[in-house]
mmCIF file of N, CA and C in Angstrom:
data_model
loop_
_atom_site.group_PDB
_atom_site.id
_atom_site.type_symbol
_atom_site.label_atom_id
_atom_site.label_comp_id
_atom_site.label_asym_id
_atom_site.label_seq_id
_atom_site.Cartn_x
_atom_site.Cartn_y
_atom_site.Cartn_z
ATOM 1 N N UNK A 1 100.526 112.490 81.609
ATOM 2 C CA UNK A 1 100.355 113.853 81.172
ATOM 3 C C UNK A 1 101.386 114.707 81.895
ATOM 4 N N UNK A 2 102.021 115.603 81.183
ATOM 5 C CA UNK A 2 103.074 116.403 81.786
ATOM 6 C C UNK A 2 102.486 117.515 82.633
ATOM 7 N N UNK A 3 103.310 118.067 83.494
ATOM 8 C CA UNK A 3 102.896 119.174 84.351
ATOM 9 C C UNK A 3 102.454 120.368 83.489
ATOM 10 N N UNK A 4 103.132 120.578 82.385
ATOM 11 C CA UNK A 4 102.815 121.679 81.493
ATOM 12 C C UNK A 4 101.374 121.567 80.997
ATOM 13 N N UNK A 5 100.888 120.352 80.789
ATOM 14 C CA UNK A 5 99.524 120.156 80.310
ATOM 15 C C UNK A 5 98.490 120.535 81.361
ATOM 16 N N UNK A 6 98.884 120.522 82.636
ATOM 17 C CA UNK A 6 97.961 120.853 83.709
ATOM 18 C C UNK A 6 97.836 122.361 83.912
ATOM 19 N N UNK A 7 98.775 123.129 83.392
ATOM 20 C CA UNK A 7 98.765 124.577 83.553
ATOM 21 C C UNK A 7 97.676 125.180 82.671
ATOM 22 N N UNK A 8 97.173 126.367 83.058
ATOM 23 C CA UNK A 8 96.176 127.022 82.210
ATOM 24 C C UNK A 8 96.745 127.290 80.826
ATOM 25 N N UNK A 9 95.935 127.057 79.828
ATOM 26 C CA UNK A 9 96.366 127.240 78.442
ATOM 27 C C UNK A 9 96.126 128.690 78.018
ATOM 28 N N UNK A 10 97.082 129.247 77.329
ATOM 29 C CA UNK A 10 96.883 130.538 76.693
ATOM 30 C C UNK A 10 96.730 130.263 75.206
ATOM 31 N N UNK A 11 96.007 131.120 74.538
ATOM 32 C CA UNK A 11 95.797 130.921 73.108
ATOM 33 C C UNK A 11 97.113 131.135 72.370
ATOM 34 N N UNK A 12 97.494 130.153 71.594
ATOM 35 C CA UNK A 12 98.678 130.270 70.763
ATOM 36 C C UNK A 12 98.244 130.126 69.318
ATOM 37 N N UNK A 13 98.937 130.832 68.476
ATOM 38 C CA UNK A 13 98.579 130.741 67.067
ATOM 39 C C UNK A 13 99.724 130.124 66.289
ATOM 40 N N UNK A 14 99.462 129.858 65.052
ATOM 41 C CA UNK A 14 100.493 129.327 64.188
ATOM 42 C C UNK A 14 100.834 127.892 64.502
ATOM 43 N N UNK A 15 102.061 127.550 64.186
ATOM 44 C CA UNK A 15 102.521 126.176 64.332
ATOM 45 C C UNK A 15 102.464 125.704 65.778
ATOM 46 N N UNK A 16 102.830 126.562 66.733
ATOM 47 C CA UNK A 16 102.791 126.167 68.149
ATOM 48 C C UNK A 16 101.393 125.766 68.576
ATOM 49 N N UNK A 17 100.411 126.543 68.164
ATOM 50 C CA UNK A 17 99.033 126.226 68.518
ATOM 51 C C UNK A 17 98.572 124.910 67.919
ATOM 52 N N UNK A 18 98.931 124.684 66.672
ATOM 53 C CA UNK A 18 98.560 123.431 66.002
ATOM 54 C C UNK A 18 99.219 122.250 66.697
ATOM 55 N N UNK A 19 100.529 122.368 66.954
ATOM 56 C CA UNK A 19 101.252 121.265 67.598
ATOM 57 C C UNK A 19 100.740 121.008 69.009
ATOM 58 N N UNK A 20 100.433 122.072 69.756
ATOM 59 C CA UNK A 20 99.874 121.888 71.096
ATOM 60 C C UNK A 20 98.547 121.142 71.039
ATOM 61 N N UNK A 21 97.727 121.449 70.042
ATOM 62 C CA UNK A 21 96.427 120.776 69.942
ATOM 63 C C UNK A 21 96.578 119.306 69.562
ATOM 64 N N UNK A 22 97.694 118.961 68.917
ATOM 65 C CA UNK A 22 97.931 117.572 68.514
ATOM 66 C C UNK A 22 98.659 116.755 69.578
ATOM 67 N N UNK A 23 99.123 117.393 70.645
ATOM 68 C CA UNK A 23 99.929 116.699 71.662
ATOM 69 C C UNK A 23 99.236 115.471 72.253
ATOM 70 N N UNK A 24 97.960 115.533 72.647
ATOM 71 C CA UNK A 24 97.334 114.323 73.199
ATOM 72 C C UNK A 24 97.290 113.166 72.199
ATOM 73 N N UNK A 25 97.033 113.482 70.941
ATOM 74 C CA UNK A 25 97.007 112.443 69.913
ATOM 75 C C UNK A 25 98.401 111.879 69.690
ATOM 76 N N UNK A 26 99.412 112.741 69.654
ATOM 77 C CA UNK A 26 100.792 112.285 69.473
ATOM 78 C C UNK A 26 101.224 111.389 70.628
ATOM 79 N N UNK A 27 100.815 111.740 71.833
ATOM 80 C CA UNK A 27 101.125 110.930 73.019
ATOM 81 C C UNK A 27 100.527 109.531 72.855
ATOM 82 N N UNK A 28 99.272 109.477 72.434
ATOM 83 C CA UNK A 28 98.606 108.184 72.236
ATOM 84 C C UNK A 28 99.259 107.390 71.108
ATOM 85 N N UNK A 29 99.613 108.053 70.021
ATOM 86 C CA UNK A 29 100.253 107.362 68.896
ATOM 87 C C UNK A 29 101.591 106.775 69.328
ATOM 88 N N UNK A 30 102.373 107.525 70.107
ATOM 89 C CA UNK A 30 103.653 107.018 70.607
ATOM 90 C C UNK A 30 103.430 105.782 71.478
ATOM 91 N N UNK A 31 102.487 105.865 72.419
ATOM 92 C CA UNK A 31 102.218 104.749 73.334
ATOM 93 C C UNK A 31 101.700 103.524 72.579
ATOM 94 N N UNK A 32 100.720 103.715 71.727
ATOM 95 C CA UNK A 32 100.116 102.599 70.997
ATOM 96 C C UNK A 32 101.103 102.017 69.987
ATOM 97 N N UNK A 33 101.822 102.877 69.289
ATOM 98 C CA UNK A 33 102.809 102.399 68.317
ATOM 99 C C UNK A 33 103.910 101.589 68.977
ATOM 100 N N UNK A 34 104.454 102.097 70.077
ATOM 101 C CA UNK A 34 105.499 101.360 70.801
ATOM 102 C C UNK A 34 104.936 100.048 71.337
ATOM 103 N N UNK A 35 103.699 100.078 71.838
ATOM 104 C CA UNK A 35 103.071 98.856 72.340
ATOM 105 C C UNK A 35 102.894 97.812 71.253
ATOM 106 N N UNK A 36 102.461 98.235 70.065
ATOM 107 C CA UNK A 36 102.285 97.291 68.943
ATOM 108 C C UNK A 36 103.611 96.672 68.524
ATOM 109 N N UNK A 37 104.636 97.496 68.393
ATOM 110 C CA UNK A 37 105.943 96.979 67.984
ATOM 111 C C UNK A 37 106.527 96.053 69.044
ATOM 112 N N UNK A 38 106.336 96.417 70.319
ATOM 113 C CA UNK A 38 106.858 95.583 71.403
ATOM 114 C C UNK A 38 106.106 94.256 71.463
ATOM 115 N N UNK A 39 104.796 94.305 71.243
ATOM 116 C CA UNK A 39 103.981 93.092 71.196
ATOM 117 C C UNK A 39 104.490 92.150 70.107
ATOM 118 N N UNK A 40 104.853 92.685 68.958
ATOM 119 C CA UNK A 40 105.407 91.845 67.889
ATOM 120 C C UNK A 40 106.638 91.078 68.362
ATOM 121 N N UNK A 41 107.530 91.762 69.076
ATOM 122 C CA UNK A 41 108.738 91.095 69.581
ATOM 123 C C UNK A 41 108.367 89.931 70.501
ATOM 124 N N UNK A 42 107.385 90.153 71.363
ATOM 125 C CA UNK A 42 106.954 89.092 72.267
ATOM 126 C C UNK A 42 106.338 87.918 71.537
ATOM 127 N N UNK A 43 105.493 88.198 70.549
ATOM 128 C CA UNK A 43 104.843 87.121 69.801
ATOM 129 C C UNK A 43 105.850 86.303 68.999
ATOM 130 N N UNK A 44 106.885 86.961 68.495
ATOM 131 C CA UNK A 44 107.943 86.225 67.789
ATOM 132 C C UNK A 44 108.665 85.304 68.760
ATOM 133 N N UNK A 45 109.014 85.812 69.942
ATOM 134 C CA UNK A 45 109.735 84.986 70.920
ATOM 135 C C UNK A 45 108.887 83.799 71.389
ATOM 136 N N UNK A 46 107.623 84.056 71.685
ATOM 137 C CA UNK A 46 106.783 83.010 72.279
ATOM 138 C C UNK A 46 106.198 82.042 71.258
ATOM 139 N N UNK A 47 105.882 82.540 70.053
ATOM 140 C CA UNK A 47 105.159 81.707 69.087
ATOM 141 C C UNK A 47 105.812 81.627 67.712
ATOM 142 N N UNK A 48 106.906 82.351 67.499
ATOM 143 C CA UNK A 48 107.519 82.382 66.179
ATOM 144 C C UNK A 48 106.661 83.119 65.168
ATOM 145 N N UNK A 49 105.758 83.952 65.641
ATOM 146 C CA UNK A 49 104.775 84.652 64.827
ATOM 147 C C UNK A 49 105.433 85.423 63.691
ATOM 148 N N UNK A 50 104.876 85.385 62.536
ATOM 149 C CA UNK A 50 105.280 86.044 61.291
ATOM 150 C C UNK A 50 106.604 85.515 60.756
ATOM 151 N N UNK A 51 107.616 85.394 61.594
ATOM 152 C CA UNK A 51 108.949 85.021 61.117
ATOM 153 C C UNK A 51 109.137 83.516 61.008
ATOM 154 N N UNK A 52 108.218 82.741 61.558
ATOM 155 C CA UNK A 52 108.341 81.285 61.637
ATOM 156 C C UNK A 52 109.593 80.856 62.403
ATOM 157 N N UNK A 53 110.049 81.718 63.296
ATOM 158 C CA UNK A 53 111.198 81.387 64.144
ATOM 159 C C UNK A 53 110.777 80.332 65.159
ATOM 160 N N UNK A 54 111.736 79.603 65.663
ATOM 161 C CA UNK A 54 111.455 78.623 66.707
ATOM 162 C C UNK A 54 111.169 79.370 68.004
ATOM 163 N N UNK A 55 110.029 79.105 68.644
ATOM 164 C CA UNK A 55 109.736 79.773 69.912
ATOM 165 C C UNK A 55 110.809 79.459 70.956
ATOM 166 N N UNK A 56 111.067 80.430 71.818
ATOM 167 C CA UNK A 56 112.049 80.227 72.881
ATOM 168 C C UNK A 56 111.391 79.449 74.016
ATOM 169 N N UNK A 57 112.169 78.737 74.833
ATOM 170 C CA UNK A 57 111.583 78.057 75.994
ATOM 171 C C UNK A 57 110.961 79.084 76.945
ATOM 172 N N UNK A 58 109.749 78.822 77.366
ATOM 173 C CA UNK A 58 109.039 79.754 78.240
ATOM 174 C C UNK A 58 109.789 79.977 79.551
ATOM 175 N N UNK A 59 110.371 78.925 80.103
ATOM 176 C CA UNK A 59 111.075 79.027 81.383
ATOM 177 C C UNK A 59 112.550 79.369 81.153
ATOM 178 N N UNK A 60 112.793 80.501 80.506
ATOM 179 C CA UNK A 60 114.146 80.991 80.257
ATOM 180 C C UNK A 60 114.093 82.515 80.315
ATOM 181 N N UNK A 61 115.257 83.157 80.308
ATOM 182 C CA UNK A 61 115.268 84.625 80.291
ATOM 183 C C UNK A 61 114.587 85.165 79.039
ATOM 184 N N UNK A 62 114.817 84.512 77.911
ATOM 185 C CA UNK A 62 114.160 84.948 76.677
ATOM 186 C C UNK A 62 112.651 84.702 76.744
ATOM 187 N N UNK A 63 112.245 83.617 77.409
ATOM 188 C CA UNK A 63 110.824 83.360 77.608
ATOM 189 C C UNK A 63 110.189 84.431 78.476
ATOM 190 N N UNK A 64 110.888 84.803 79.558
ATOM 191 C CA UNK A 64 110.400 85.888 80.419
ATOM 192 C C UNK A 64 110.303 87.182 79.621
ATOM 193 N N UNK A 65 111.323 87.461 78.812
ATOM 194 C CA UNK A 65 111.291 88.662 77.970
ATOM 195 C C UNK A 65 110.085 88.617 77.032
ATOM 196 N N UNK A 66 109.813 87.453 76.443
ATOM 197 C CA UNK A 66 108.668 87.313 75.551
ATOM 198 C C UNK A 66 107.346 87.568 76.248
ATOM 199 N N UNK A 67 107.218 87.075 77.479
ATOM 200 C CA UNK A 67 105.991 87.312 78.254
ATOM 201 C C UNK A 67 105.854 88.802 78.569
ATOM 202 N N UNK A 68 106.945 89.428 79.036
ATOM 203 C CA UNK A 68 106.903 90.865 79.341
ATOM 204 C C UNK A 68 106.555 91.677 78.096
ATOM 205 N N UNK A 69 107.126 91.315 76.969
ATOM 206 C CA UNK A 69 106.873 92.048 75.730
ATOM 207 C C UNK A 69 105.437 91.862 75.248
ATOM 208 N N UNK A 70 104.913 90.655 75.376
ATOM 209 C CA UNK A 70 103.548 90.386 74.926
ATOM 210 C C UNK A 70 102.529 91.054 75.841
ATOM 211 N N UNK A 71 102.615 90.771 77.127
ATOM 212 C CA UNK A 71 101.662 91.349 78.083
ATOM 213 C C UNK A 71 101.853 92.861 78.166
ATOM 214 N N UNK A 72 103.106 93.297 78.268
ATOM 215 C CA UNK A 72 103.385 94.729 78.350
ATOM 216 C C UNK A 72 102.930 95.468 77.107
ATOM 217 N N UNK A 73 103.139 94.877 75.942
ATOM 218 C CA UNK A 73 102.694 95.505 74.702
ATOM 219 C C UNK A 73 101.188 95.704 74.675
ATOM 220 N N UNK A 74 100.441 94.684 75.073
ATOM 221 C CA UNK A 74 98.973 94.791 75.114
ATOM 222 C C UNK A 74 98.544 95.864 76.111
ATOM 223 N N UNK A 75 99.170 95.871 77.286
ATOM 224 C CA UNK A 75 98.812 96.862 78.316
ATOM 225 C C UNK A 75 99.089 98.287 77.825
ATOM 226 N N UNK A 76 100.203 98.478 77.128
ATOM 227 C CA UNK A 76 100.508 99.810 76.600
ATOM 228 C C UNK A 76 99.519 100.206 75.511
ATOM 229 N N UNK A 77 99.166 99.283 74.641
ATOM 230 C CA UNK A 77 98.190 99.578 73.587
ATOM 231 C C UNK A 77 96.886 100.064 74.212
ATOM 232 N N UNK A 78 96.455 99.384 75.264
ATOM 233 C CA UNK A 78 95.211 99.755 75.935
ATOM 234 C C UNK A 78 95.366 100.986 76.820
ATOM 235 N N UNK A 79 96.593 101.304 77.188
ATOM 236 C CA UNK A 79 96.814 102.398 78.135
ATOM 237 C C UNK A 79 96.330 102.008 79.515
ATOM 238 N N UNK A 80 96.623 100.780 79.920
ATOM 239 C CA UNK A 80 96.155 100.242 81.194
ATOM 240 C C UNK A 80 97.348 99.996 82.110
ATOM 241 N N UNK A 81 97.327 100.604 83.286
ATOM 242 C CA UNK A 81 98.435 100.511 84.248
ATOM 243 C C UNK A 81 99.750 100.923 83.581
ATOM 244 N N UNK A 82 99.669 101.946 82.786
ATOM 245 C CA UNK A 82 100.786 102.348 81.932
ATOM 246 C C UNK A 82 102.049 102.675 82.710
ATOM 247 N N UNK A 83 101.940 103.438 83.786
ATOM 248 C CA UNK A 83 103.151 103.843 84.511
ATOM 249 C C UNK A 83 103.918 102.652 85.079
ATOM 250 N N UNK A 84 103.284 101.761 85.843
ATOM 251 C CA UNK A 84 104.065 100.631 86.360
ATOM 252 C C UNK A 84 104.552 99.689 85.258
ATOM 253 N N UNK A 85 103.733 99.472 84.241
ATOM 254 C CA UNK A 85 104.151 98.603 83.134
ATOM 255 C C UNK A 85 105.349 99.216 82.414
ATOM 256 N N UNK A 86 105.279 100.496 82.104
ATOM 257 C CA UNK A 86 106.382 101.161 81.402
ATOM 258 C C UNK A 86 107.646 101.181 82.257
ATOM 259 N N UNK A 87 107.499 101.325 83.567
ATOM 260 C CA UNK A 87 108.656 101.291 84.469
ATOM 261 C C UNK A 87 109.350 99.929 84.388
ATOM 262 N N UNK A 88 108.560 98.862 84.441
ATOM 263 C CA UNK A 88 109.113 97.504 84.353
ATOM 264 C C UNK A 88 109.784 97.288 82.994
ATOM 265 N N UNK A 89 109.126 97.735 81.931
ATOM 266 C CA UNK A 89 109.685 97.543 80.591
ATOM 267 C C UNK A 89 110.951 98.372 80.375
ATOM 268 N N UNK A 90 111.039 99.535 81.019
ATOM 269 C CA UNK A 90 112.283 100.312 80.963
ATOM 270 C C UNK A 90 113.421 99.487 81.539
ATOM 271 N N UNK A 91 113.172 98.890 82.702
ATOM 272 C CA UNK A 91 114.185 98.033 83.322
ATOM 273 C C UNK A 91 114.551 96.854 82.444
ATOM 274 N N UNK A 92 113.550 96.241 81.825
ATOM 275 C CA UNK A 92 113.819 95.104 80.935
ATOM 276 C C UNK A 92 114.746 95.514 79.801
ATOM 277 N N UNK A 93 114.497 96.672 79.214
ATOM 278 C CA UNK A 93 115.314 97.110 78.081
ATOM 279 C C UNK A 93 116.733 97.487 78.508
ATOM 280 N N UNK A 94 116.882 98.064 79.689
ATOM 281 C CA UNK A 94 118.228 98.378 80.190
ATOM 282 C C UNK A 94 118.995 97.086 80.440
ATOM 283 N N UNK A 95 118.340 96.107 81.069
ATOM 284 C CA UNK A 95 118.988 94.812 81.319
ATOM 285 C C UNK A 95 119.335 94.134 79.993
ATOM 286 N N UNK A 96 118.417 94.153 79.034
ATOM 287 C CA UNK A 96 118.689 93.546 77.722
ATOM 288 C C UNK A 96 119.891 94.214 77.066
ATOM 289 N N UNK A 97 119.948 95.527 77.153
ATOM 290 C CA UNK A 97 121.083 96.236 76.556
ATOM 291 C C UNK A 97 122.388 95.818 77.228
ATOM 292 N N UNK A 98 122.393 95.807 78.557
ATOM 293 C CA UNK A 98 123.623 95.484 79.286
ATOM 294 C C UNK A 98 124.050 94.033 79.095
ATOM 295 N N UNK A 99 123.090 93.120 79.013
ATOM 296 C CA UNK A 99 123.425 91.698 78.884
ATOM 297 C C UNK A 99 123.762 91.284 77.453
ATOM 298 N N UNK A 100 123.026 91.820 76.498
ATOM 299 C CA UNK A 100 123.151 91.342 75.121
ATOM 300 C C UNK A 100 124.015 92.267 74.261
ATOM 301 N N UNK A 101 123.791 93.548 74.362
ATOM 302 C CA UNK A 101 124.422 94.474 73.422
ATOM 303 C C UNK A 101 125.746 95.049 73.913
ATOM 304 N N UNK A 102 125.791 95.543 75.137
ATOM 305 C CA UNK A 102 127.000 96.205 75.644
ATOM 306 C C UNK A 102 128.259 95.343 75.524
ATOM 307 N N UNK A 103 128.189 94.025 75.773
ATOM 308 C CA UNK A 103 129.406 93.217 75.619
ATOM 309 C C UNK A 103 129.936 93.167 74.176
ATOM 310 N N UNK A 104 129.109 93.555 73.207
ATOM 311 C CA UNK A 104 129.515 93.499 71.798
ATOM 312 C C UNK A 104 130.266 94.751 71.338
ATOM 313 N N UNK A 105 130.303 95.774 72.177
ATOM 314 C CA UNK A 105 131.003 97.000 71.797
ATOM 315 C C UNK A 105 130.502 98.174 72.602
ATOM 316 N N UNK A 106 131.269 99.258 72.575
ATOM 317 C CA UNK A 106 130.970 100.425 73.401
ATOM 318 C C UNK A 106 129.749 101.206 72.921
ATOM 319 N N UNK A 107 129.640 101.421 71.630
ATOM 320 C CA UNK A 107 128.609 102.299 71.089
ATOM 321 C C UNK A 107 127.391 101.513 70.599
ATOM 322 N N UNK A 108 126.184 102.054 70.836
ATOM 323 C CA UNK A 108 124.970 101.367 70.382
ATOM 324 C C UNK A 108 124.960 101.067 68.883
ATOM 325 N N UNK A 109 125.493 101.955 68.074
ATOM 326 C CA UNK A 109 125.523 101.708 66.628
ATOM 327 C C UNK A 109 126.432 100.525 66.307
ATOM 328 N N UNK A 110 127.417 100.319 67.156
ATOM 329 C CA UNK A 110 128.386 99.236 66.981
ATOM 330 C C UNK A 110 127.827 97.908 67.485
ATOM 331 N N UNK A 111 127.093 97.948 68.610
ATOM 332 C CA UNK A 111 126.630 96.705 69.234
ATOM 333 C C UNK A 111 125.175 96.375 68.906
ATOM 334 N N UNK A 112 124.582 97.136 67.988
ATOM 335 C CA UNK A 112 123.197 96.928 67.544
ATOM 336 C C UNK A 112 122.184 97.055 68.689
ATOM 337 N N UNK A 113 122.482 97.948 69.631
ATOM 338 C CA UNK A 113 121.606 98.140 70.778
ATOM 339 C C UNK A 113 120.719 99.362 70.700
ATOM 340 N N UNK A 114 120.668 100.014 69.512
ATOM 341 C CA UNK A 114 119.880 101.245 69.402
ATOM 342 C C UNK A 114 118.412 101.019 69.743
ATOM 343 N N UNK A 115 117.840 99.917 69.256
ATOM 344 C CA UNK A 115 116.414 99.679 69.480
ATOM 345 C C UNK A 115 116.111 99.471 70.962
ATOM 346 N N UNK A 116 116.949 98.714 71.653
ATOM 347 C CA UNK A 116 116.739 98.502 73.092
ATOM 348 C C UNK A 116 116.800 99.829 73.838
ATOM 349 N N UNK A 117 117.761 100.684 73.497
ATOM 350 C CA UNK A 117 117.869 101.980 74.167
ATOM 351 C C UNK A 117 116.712 102.902 73.801
ATOM 352 N N UNK A 118 116.283 102.874 72.550
ATOM 353 C CA UNK A 118 115.149 103.703 72.150
ATOM 354 C C UNK A 118 113.880 103.270 72.881
ATOM 355 N N UNK A 119 113.640 101.957 72.966
ATOM 356 C CA UNK A 119 112.504 101.469 73.756
ATOM 357 C C UNK A 119 112.628 101.929 75.206
ATOM 358 N N UNK A 120 113.820 101.830 75.791
ATOM 359 C CA UNK A 120 114.016 102.254 77.183
ATOM 360 C C UNK A 120 113.647 103.726 77.346
ATOM 361 N N UNK A 121 114.038 104.562 76.409
ATOM 362 C CA UNK A 121 113.707 105.990 76.490
ATOM 363 C C UNK A 121 112.202 106.229 76.346
ATOM 364 N N UNK A 122 111.567 105.545 75.417
ATOM 365 C CA UNK A 122 110.117 105.692 75.239
ATOM 366 C C UNK A 122 109.386 105.231 76.494
ATOM 367 N N UNK A 123 109.789 104.084 77.032
ATOM 368 C CA UNK A 123 109.117 103.566 78.221
ATOM 369 C C UNK A 123 109.374 104.451 79.436
ATOM 370 N N UNK A 124 110.565 105.037 79.539
ATOM 371 C CA UNK A 124 110.840 105.977 80.635
ATOM 372 C C UNK A 124 109.932 107.203 80.512
ATOM 373 N N UNK A 125 109.717 107.674 79.292
ATOM 374 C CA UNK A 125 108.794 108.788 79.068
ATOM 375 C C UNK A 125 107.390 108.413 79.534
ATOM 376 N N UNK A 126 106.920 107.230 79.132
ATOM 377 C CA UNK A 126 105.570 106.800 79.513
ATOM 378 C C UNK A 126 105.459 106.561 81.013
ATOM 379 N N UNK A 127 106.517 106.061 81.640
ATOM 380 C CA UNK A 127 106.493 105.841 83.090
ATOM 381 C C UNK A 127 106.378 107.168 83.835
ATOM 382 N N UNK A 128 107.001 108.209 83.312
ATOM 383 C CA UNK A 128 106.968 109.500 84.000
ATOM 384 C C UNK A 128 105.781 110.371 83.596
ATOM 385 N N UNK A 129 105.252 110.186 82.394
ATOM 386 C CA UNK A 129 104.154 111.021 81.914
ATOM 387 C C UNK A 129 102.800 110.315 81.907
ATOM 388 N N UNK A 130 102.789 109.010 82.067
ATOM 389 C CA UNK A 130 101.536 108.267 82.057
ATOM 390 C C UNK A 130 101.043 107.992 80.647
ATOM 391 N N UNK A 131 99.848 107.439 80.574
ATOM 392 C CA UNK A 131 99.287 106.979 79.302
ATOM 393 C C UNK A 131 98.770 108.102 78.427
ATOM 394 N N UNK A 132 98.423 109.223 79.029
ATOM 395 C CA UNK A 132 97.823 110.309 78.270
ATOM 396 C C UNK A 132 96.308 110.213 78.280
ATOM 397 N N UNK A 133 95.655 111.167 77.636
ATOM 398 C CA UNK A 133 94.196 111.259 77.734
ATOM 399 C C UNK A 133 93.427 110.174 76.988
ATOM 400 N N UNK A 134 94.012 109.575 75.976
ATOM 401 C CA UNK A 134 93.308 108.565 75.186
ATOM 402 C C UNK A 134 93.709 107.175 75.667
ATOM 403 N N UNK A 135 93.217 106.796 76.858
ATOM 404 C CA UNK A 135 93.670 105.547 77.479
ATOM 405 C C UNK A 135 92.641 105.026 78.474
ATOM 406 N N UNK A 136 92.771 103.743 78.793
ATOM 407 C CA UNK A 136 91.923 103.172 79.844
ATOM 408 C C UNK A 136 92.305 103.724 81.210
ATOM 409 N N UNK A 137 93.572 104.064 81.398
ATOM 410 C CA UNK A 137 93.979 104.684 82.667
ATOM 411 C C UNK A 137 93.178 105.954 82.917
ATOM 412 N N UNK A 138 93.006 106.769 81.901
ATOM 413 C CA UNK A 138 92.256 108.017 82.053
ATOM 414 C C UNK A 138 90.800 107.720 82.404
ATOM 415 N N UNK A 139 90.213 106.716 81.754
ATOM 416 C CA UNK A 139 88.829 106.348 82.073
ATOM 417 C C UNK A 139 88.711 105.847 83.502
ATOM 418 N N UNK A 140 89.681 105.050 83.953
ATOM 419 C CA UNK A 140 89.669 104.526 85.323
ATOM 420 C C UNK A 140 89.734 105.665 86.331
ATOM 421 N N UNK A 141 90.549 106.668 86.072
ATOM 422 C CA UNK A 141 90.698 107.781 87.013
ATOM 423 C C UNK A 141 89.489 108.705 86.995
ATOM 424 N N UNK A 142 88.820 108.809 85.870
ATOM 425 C CA UNK A 142 87.612 109.633 85.786
ATOM 426 C C UNK A 142 86.474 109.062 86.613
ATOM 427 N N UNK A 143 86.398 107.741 86.701
ATOM 428 C CA UNK A 143 85.279 107.087 87.386
ATOM 429 C C UNK A 143 85.447 107.036 88.891
ATOM 430 N N UNK A 144 86.635 107.363 89.388
ATOM 431 C CA UNK A 144 86.853 107.333 90.840
ATOM 432 C C UNK A 144 86.134 108.498 91.495
ATOM 433 N N UNK A 145 85.577 108.254 92.704
ATOM 434 C CA UNK A 145 84.861 109.347 93.399
ATOM 435 C C UNK A 145 85.798 110.428 93.876
#
């Protein structure tokens, strides 16, 4: 949750008021949507899910990526340990971009690295803002004395 969300709310009308009221839901949709899509990438790497691709060897960099994507995707969907998970996944996407895409060309549109960079930006947002109100993280923090 951003610092702005912690400040006292003033009544806003019109589009700003509507969008402000939707912010917690939008935060959850971003987190859950990114988690679902990332989980798909992991399941394809580990099991060839949907695409019938040959699974990658578990004890390889691609296998590690598949585990991070599968476990990380589930954790993001649940909103569980979101900040540390998103921090790790941000690093994974930066490394993937530098190792796989950057050698293919300077620009992301040229080296097909847009998705890796977009994931890195989303995960950096989640690492800095947390899971949001619709998450297991929020429930865990509510129950603490």
